[in-house]
């Protein structure tokens, strides 16, 4: 009975969203009477609750292992621990789509809570846009990917969850990433509403900024967690593979980062208005494109799970309608929202604009590389792939200038900054910068790429420190630093500092770990010794035993470094329900570095020998630490914007 | 008038920036793309020895052989028309098994007898078939 209720709830919400949309179109030109606005509000509130309830019902079906539901039968098993029964709900196409919808509903509800701060006419248009997006996704779920379809006869046991997904990562990575992706619907709707109104104001920028920040924070955390998960679960010793699905998640992040910077210009200087609107439309379109690419199975990817072209066509149609529609509207209204003010290159907003260009250019290169195989396949029929070498060669030259400019523009003022000021501000910074970089080079004598990365890190940190101290300067008292001024600096500035420090730490992690990692691979029998860096690793013991729902082969390694000795355990699992194997790497942290051991299957069979891979990844923790600091900076900024959330109009 | 020139200048810088980016990107794409071939295409096409390519197919039953050291593995893949022998040094992916669709990246040996793989890719999901292989088998 429950699945039918879930299904009916979804269908009702589909009808309600259509009704809301139809009403919005019909009464768009009328003066909004209080009662009518309220009706629309309740209508969308009710639809959101219906969607959330149906997601809850699906979770209950999973927990109770109701195998009469086809989706449950395909993706779970009674011998699973409770946590993986719950997370299994979104470990498959249909379930994850319903989760996508639920996250959209959560944002819808959150919007309704804060709606009182917005002018009614504007809020009304935002609700209508949200209804349209909801309609598309509910339709997609109900008609092409319905999770509530029954099967008969009722199977007695489920097929089980893919072992790679049987991990705490599944509990957090997809929800966080979806909170980021789907959150972009709100800035998109705000932009569409602004276009329909025909005006973009500083107020508008203040309203939309917190929503962009929320998305950005979740995107940052979601991607970081995904990278960490891939690092420890796949056993490849790497944290980013330039896989299409990874690229597709990076694209909205790059555009949202650009958007955060450009909306700042709109807020402070009423500049870059049309650019901000365009970016929010594109960022949202890219999340749709990402869904299309992942769900249609058009690209070969390590993330590609069984897929269905019919679904791809539905999303593609939706993508084209939404993107083309929005861009058309943008084109029509462009003249009305056009910037009247000039932007000078040597100013904060000029720096932000340049930075935006680099961020967007890097996004374009990644997009091109990701969809290139589709283009070539469609035009020549040849199957090709574009891998890491391409992305490295095009991404790096774009990202270094972006970092340099970002350090510069932090230290520039709004409006015009003359060149004398620029010079007086930067000559000290430059000297310290060159001094530090040379010291580093003299001490460590590293290859050019690492040096470049370290230099970028130092530059970013120096620029933040430089700006911080200039804000503490008490001009009336000569050149003394006044620490009381720390309280006067706005929280959003501190947030920006943290985010940029996060970028610096991230770059440091990437440069050092990529530049100095070492790797060993060999076939080892018991008690043989491996030498990697200063470590002596002995293949000490191999145990075979049955665990909860898998059969385990656990290799114990005795690791010795100087006088320090410890054990590491690398595991190979064979899951009992699916019979699928999975590797669990042994990872030992030492300060910010990792020793990482993977044990393969017996090779050749019967010999008792195992392929062992050992990675030493120096300072790799900085990569994820940096990303977390970035997200933390976002949260600090968000606190500053709470006023525009809670303020009553 | 001055205003207009300024705009024109900015526009020009923009165009040059975008143009050169696209040029370098396309050049990089041209150099860095990896072509995908089926075992049949390997036999019939001119492929230079040093070129990095990908091949794909189903792992042939009973074809997996390890050398005495255990580090090197030899196996065959098929597109149900022709067979290609592949040699690989390293840990095979978890889902590598007979009958499974896999993709290998590497280069072809002299005489097109053996494909020297640097990477072997199998997918996360047992039901999943790389689109290239699915297309190949359908043809």
Short mmCIF file of N, CA, C and O in Angstrom, two decimals, chain A residues 191 195 199-201 204 259 262 266 270-282 327 330-331 333-340 343:
data_model
loop_
_atom_site.label_atom_id
_atom_site.label_comp_id
_atom_site.label_asym_id
_atom_site.label_seq_id
_atom_site.Cartn_x
_atom_site.Cartn_y
_atom_site.Cartn_z
N UNK A 191 17.16 34.99 -10.87
CA UNK A 191 17.58 35.68 -12.09
C UNK A 191 16.44 35.78 -13.09
O UNK A 191 16.24 36.82 -13.72
N UNK A 195 14.75 39.09 -14.52
CA UNK A 195 14.61 39.36 -15.96
C UNK A 195 13.16 39.70 -16.28
O UNK A 195 12.88 40.63 -17.05
N UNK A 199 14.45 44.42 -14.09
CA UNK A 199 15.43 45.24 -13.37
C UNK A 199 16.27 44.39 -12.41
O UNK A 199 15.80 43.43 -11.82
N UNK A 200 17.55 44.77 -12.36
CA UNK A 200 18.47 44.14 -11.43
C UNK A 200 19.02 45.23 -10.54
O UNK A 200 19.61 46.18 -11.01
N UNK A 201 18.76 45.11 -9.24
CA UNK A 201 19.16 46.18 -8.32
C UNK A 201 20.19 45.66 -7.33
O UNK A 201 20.48 44.47 -7.28
N UNK A 204 18.56 43.29 -5.07
CA UNK A 204 18.46 41.95 -5.65
C UNK A 204 19.73 41.15 -5.36
O UNK A 204 19.67 39.99 -4.96
N UNK A 259 30.38 33.39 -9.98
CA UNK A 259 29.13 34.08 -9.65
C UNK A 259 29.23 34.81 -8.31
O UNK A 259 28.79 35.96 -8.17
N UNK A 262 31.12 37.93 -8.98
CA UNK A 262 30.48 38.96 -9.81
C UNK A 262 29.26 39.55 -9.09
O UNK A 262 28.97 40.74 -9.24
N UNK A 266 27.93 43.47 -8.30
CA UNK A 266 26.56 43.97 -8.46
C UNK A 266 26.08 44.59 -7.16
O UNK A 266 25.43 45.64 -7.15
N UNK A 270 26.80 48.07 -8.33
CA UNK A 270 25.74 47.94 -9.34
C UNK A 270 26.32 47.61 -10.71
O UNK A 270 25.75 47.98 -11.73
N UNK A 271 27.48 46.94 -10.70
CA UNK A 271 28.09 46.60 -11.99
C UNK A 271 27.88 45.14 -12.33
O UNK A 271 27.31 44.38 -11.53
N UNK A 272 28.34 44.76 -13.51
CA UNK A 272 28.28 43.37 -13.98
C UNK A 272 26.90 42.73 -13.84
O UNK A 272 26.79 41.53 -13.61
N UNK A 273 25.85 43.55 -13.95
CA UNK A 273 24.51 43.01 -13.71
C UNK A 273 24.14 41.90 -14.68
O UNK A 273 23.76 40.81 -14.27
N UNK A 274 24.28 42.22 -15.96
CA UNK A 274 23.83 41.23 -16.95
C UNK A 274 24.73 39.99 -16.89
O UNK A 274 24.28 38.87 -17.10
N UNK A 275 26.01 40.22 -16.56
CA UNK A 275 26.96 39.10 -16.46
C UNK A 275 26.56 38.17 -15.30
O UNK A 275 26.58 36.96 -15.43
N UNK A 276 26.18 38.76 -14.16
CA UNK A 276 25.75 37.96 -13.01
C UNK A 276 24.53 37.11 -13.37
O UNK A 276 24.47 35.92 -13.04
N UNK A 277 23.58 37.74 -14.04
CA UNK A 277 22.37 37.01 -14.43
C UNK A 277 22.73 35.85 -15.36
O UNK A 277 22.30 34.71 -15.17
N UNK A 278 23.58 36.16 -16.35
CA UNK A 278 23.97 35.13 -17.32
C UNK A 278 24.67 33.97 -16.61
O UNK A 278 24.38 32.80 -16.88
N UNK A 279 25.57 34.30 -15.68
CA UNK A 279 26.29 33.25 -14.97
C UNK A 279 25.35 32.35 -14.19
O UNK A 279 25.52 31.12 -14.18
N UNK A 280 24.34 32.93 -13.53
CA UNK A 280 23.46 32.08 -12.75
C UNK A 280 22.62 31.18 -13.64
O UNK A 280 22.31 30.04 -13.28
N UNK A 281 22.27 31.70 -14.83
CA UNK A 281 21.54 30.84 -15.78
C UNK A 281 22.45 29.69 -16.25
O UNK A 281 22.05 28.52 -16.26
N UNK A 282 23.70 30.04 -16.59
CA UNK A 282 24.61 29.02 -17.10
C UNK A 282 24.96 27.97 -16.04
O UNK A 282 25.04 26.77 -16.32
N UNK A 327 17.79 31.88 -22.02
CA UNK A 327 18.69 32.73 -22.80
C UNK A 327 17.90 33.67 -23.71
O UNK A 327 18.30 34.82 -23.92
N UNK A 330 16.72 36.36 -21.59
CA UNK A 330 17.89 37.18 -21.30
C UNK A 330 18.17 38.14 -22.45
O UNK A 330 18.41 39.33 -22.25
N UNK A 331 18.10 37.60 -23.67
CA UNK A 331 18.35 38.42 -24.85
C UNK A 331 17.35 39.54 -24.98
O UNK A 331 17.70 40.68 -25.31
N UNK A 333 15.49 40.94 -22.61
CA UNK A 333 15.50 41.93 -21.52
C UNK A 333 16.87 42.57 -21.29
O UNK A 333 17.00 43.42 -20.42
N UNK A 334 17.85 42.10 -22.05
CA UNK A 334 19.23 42.53 -21.81
C UNK A 334 19.36 44.05 -21.72
O UNK A 334 20.01 44.59 -20.84
N UNK A 335 18.67 44.73 -22.66
CA UNK A 335 18.83 46.17 -22.74
C UNK A 335 18.39 46.87 -21.46
O UNK A 335 18.98 47.85 -21.04
N UNK A 336 17.35 46.32 -20.84
CA UNK A 336 16.81 46.95 -19.63
C UNK A 336 17.76 46.85 -18.44
O UNK A 336 17.76 47.71 -17.57
N UNK A 337 18.52 45.75 -18.39
CA UNK A 337 19.36 45.56 -17.21
C UNK A 337 20.81 45.91 -17.47
O UNK A 337 21.66 45.74 -16.62
N UNK A 338 21.08 46.37 -18.67
CA UNK A 338 22.44 46.72 -19.07
C UNK A 338 23.12 47.65 -18.06
O UNK A 338 22.49 48.49 -17.44
N UNK A 339 24.42 47.46 -17.83
CA UNK A 339 25.15 48.31 -16.89
C UNK A 339 25.29 49.70 -17.46
O UNK A 339 25.64 49.86 -18.62
N UNK A 340 25.05 50.69 -16.62
CA UNK A 340 25.24 52.06 -17.07
C UNK A 340 26.62 52.54 -16.67
O UNK A 340 27.13 53.51 -17.17
N UNK A 343 33.49 50.19 -15.92
CA UNK A 343 34.36 49.49 -15.00
C UNK A 343 35.79 49.78 -15.38
O UNK A 343 36.18 49.62 -16.52
#
